[in-house]
Amino acid sequence: MSLTQEVNSSARVNSANNPIWMDGLRILLGLFLFFKGIMFLEHTSDVFYIFSQSQDILDIKKASILTSVVHIVGGLMIAFGCLTRLALLCQFPILIGAVLIVNPQRGVQVGNTELWLSILVTCLLLFFMIVGPGRYSVDNKLLRQKYPEPDDAE
């Protein structure tokens, strides 16, 4: 068997081979970020106050709206698996800011559930950046290159 036949006959490993529970976890993560963005819009004054505590930017109001929009749009993209890695990448600056700047002001303790939730979501973002969108995603159905099945009849 030549080298080209070995390469063609070997099974391709991609995120479409991930277990179904990973797709469910990705969908839950996307929906969580979507609802978190909606909550930010509903409580804009609270988000504005938190941002004003941690930075001295003149347009803090725009930052709170941008955070909400990124969570809403990115959360839906992650839930549907559409350009998943791009959506995950856009979430990182917000969550890193939440983990390193906003939530530690309340104290690094067991009772600070927002800090632990931010750390968990950041870890999940990193996890899905590595493993990919999964089997039930727009990325897999529309954007992934389809490879022909290897022929065994030679």
Coordinates of C-alpha atoms in Angstrom, one line a residue:
M1 CA 0.0 0.0 0.0
S2 CA 1.5 3.3 -1.0
L3 CA 1.6 6.4 1.2
T4 CA -1.2 8.2 -0.7
Q5 CA -3.5 5.2 -0.2
E6 CA -2.8 5.2 3.5
V7 CA -3.6 8.9 3.8
N8 CA -6.8 8.6 1.8
S9 CA -8.0 5.5 3.7
S10 CA -7.3 6.8 7.2
A11 CA -10.2 8.1 9.0
R12 CA -10.4 11.9 9.2
V13 CA -10.6 13.2 12.7
N14 CA -12.6 16.4 13.1
S15 CA -15.2 17.9 15.4
A16 CA -18.0 16.0 13.6
N17 CA -16.7 13.0 15.5
N18 CA -17.3 14.6 18.9
P19 CA -19.8 13.0 21.2
I20 CA -23.3 14.5 21.2
W21 CA -23.1 15.7 24.8
M22 CA -20.4 18.2 23.6
D23 CA -23.0 19.7 21.1
G24 CA -25.5 20.0 24.0
L25 CA -22.9 21.7 26.1
R26 CA -22.0 24.1 23.3
I27 CA -25.7 25.0 22.8
L28 CA -26.1 25.6 26.5
L29 CA -23.0 27.8 26.6
G30 CA -24.3 29.8 23.7
L31 CA -27.8 30.2 25.2
F32 CA -26.2 31.2 28.6
L33 CA -24.2 33.9 26.9
F34 CA -27.2 35.1 24.9
F35 CA -29.3 35.4 28.1
K36 CA -26.4 37.1 29.9
G37 CA -26.3 39.7 27.1
I38 CA -30.1 40.2 27.5
M39 CA -29.6 40.7 31.3
F40 CA -26.9 43.2 30.6
L41 CA -29.3 45.2 28.4
E42 CA -32.0 45.1 31.1
H43 CA -29.6 46.2 33.8
T44 CA -27.5 48.7 31.8
S45 CA -27.2 51.0 34.8
D46 CA -25.7 48.3 36.9
V47 CA -23.2 47.3 34.1
F48 CA -22.4 51.0 33.6
Y49 CA -21.6 51.2 37.4
I50 CA -19.4 48.1 37.3
F51 CA -17.5 49.4 34.3
S52 CA -17.1 52.9 35.8
Q53 CA -15.5 51.3 38.9
S54 CA -12.8 49.5 37.0
Q55 CA -11.8 52.0 34.2
D56 CA -11.7 55.6 33.3
I57 CA -12.9 55.6 29.7
L58 CA -15.1 58.4 28.6
D59 CA -17.5 56.2 26.6
I60 CA -18.2 53.6 29.2
K61 CA -21.9 53.5 28.1
K62 CA -20.8 52.3 24.7
A63 CA -18.7 49.6 26.3
S64 CA -21.7 48.2 28.2
I65 CA -23.8 48.1 25.1
L66 CA -21.0 46.6 23.1
T67 CA -20.6 43.9 25.8
S68 CA -24.3 43.1 25.5
V69 CA -24.3 42.9 21.7
V70 CA -21.2 40.7 21.6
H71 CA -22.8 38.3 24.2
I72 CA -26.2 38.3 22.3
V73 CA -24.9 37.8 18.8
G74 CA -21.9 35.6 19.8
G75 CA -24.1 33.5 22.1
L76 CA -26.5 32.8 19.2
M77 CA -23.6 32.0 16.9
I78 CA -22.2 29.6 19.4
A79 CA -25.6 27.9 20.1
F80 CA -26.2 27.4 16.3
G81 CA -22.5 26.5 15.7
C82 CA -22.2 29.2 13.0
L83 CA -18.6 30.5 12.7
T84 CA -18.2 29.1 16.2
R85 CA -14.5 29.7 16.7
L86 CA -14.8 33.4 15.6
A87 CA -17.7 33.9 18.1
L88 CA -15.7 32.2 20.8
L89 CA -12.8 34.4 20.1
C90 CA -14.9 37.5 20.4
Q91 CA -16.1 36.4 23.8
F92 CA -12.6 36.0 25.3
P93 CA -11.8 39.7 26.0
I94 CA -15.1 40.2 27.8
L95 CA -14.7 37.2 30.0
I96 CA -11.0 37.7 30.6
G97 CA -12.0 41.2 31.8
A98 CA -14.7 39.8 34.0
V99 CA -12.2 37.3 35.5
L100 CA -9.3 39.6 36.0
I101 CA -10.8 43.0 36.6
V102 CA -14.5 43.1 37.5
N103 CA -15.2 40.1 39.7
P104 CA -12.0 40.1 41.8
Q105 CA -13.1 43.5 43.2
R106 CA -15.8 41.7 45.1
G107 CA -13.2 39.4 46.6
V108 CA -11.8 36.0 45.6
Q109 CA -13.8 33.8 47.8
V110 CA -16.1 30.8 47.5
G111 CA -19.2 33.0 47.9
N112 CA -18.4 35.1 44.8
T113 CA -20.4 32.9 42.4
E114 CA -20.0 35.4 39.5
L115 CA -16.2 35.0 39.6
W116 CA -16.5 31.2 39.5
L117 CA -19.1 31.3 36.8
S118 CA -16.8 33.6 34.7
I119 CA -13.9 31.2 35.2
L120 CA -16.1 28.3 34.1
V121 CA -17.4 30.0 31.0
T122 CA -13.8 31.1 30.1
C123 CA -12.7 27.5 30.4
L124 CA -15.6 26.3 28.3
L125 CA -14.7 28.9 25.6
L126 CA -11.2 27.6 25.5
F127 CA -12.4 24.0 25.4
F128 CA -14.6 24.6 22.4
M129 CA -11.9 26.6 20.7
I130 CA -9.8 23.4 20.8
V131 CA -12.4 20.7 20.0
G132 CA -14.5 22.7 17.5
P133 CA -18.2 23.2 17.0
G134 CA -19.3 19.5 16.8
R135 CA -21.6 17.4 14.7
Y136 CA -24.8 19.4 15.0
S137 CA -23.6 22.8 13.9
V138 CA -23.9 25.1 10.9
D139 CA -20.2 24.9 10.5
N140 CA -20.2 21.2 10.1
K141 CA -23.3 21.0 7.8
L142 CA -22.5 23.9 5.5
L143 CA -18.9 25.1 5.8
R144 CA -16.9 21.9 6.3
Q145 CA -15.3 20.4 3.2
K146 CA -16.9 17.1 2.3
Y147 CA -14.4 14.3 1.6
P148 CA -15.3 11.4 -0.6
E149 CA -15.5 8.0 1.1
P150 CA -12.5 5.8 0.4
D151 CA -13.0 3.0 -2.1
D152 CA -12.1 -0.4 -0.8
A153 CA -12.7 -2.2 -4.1
E154 CA -9.3 -2.1 -5.8

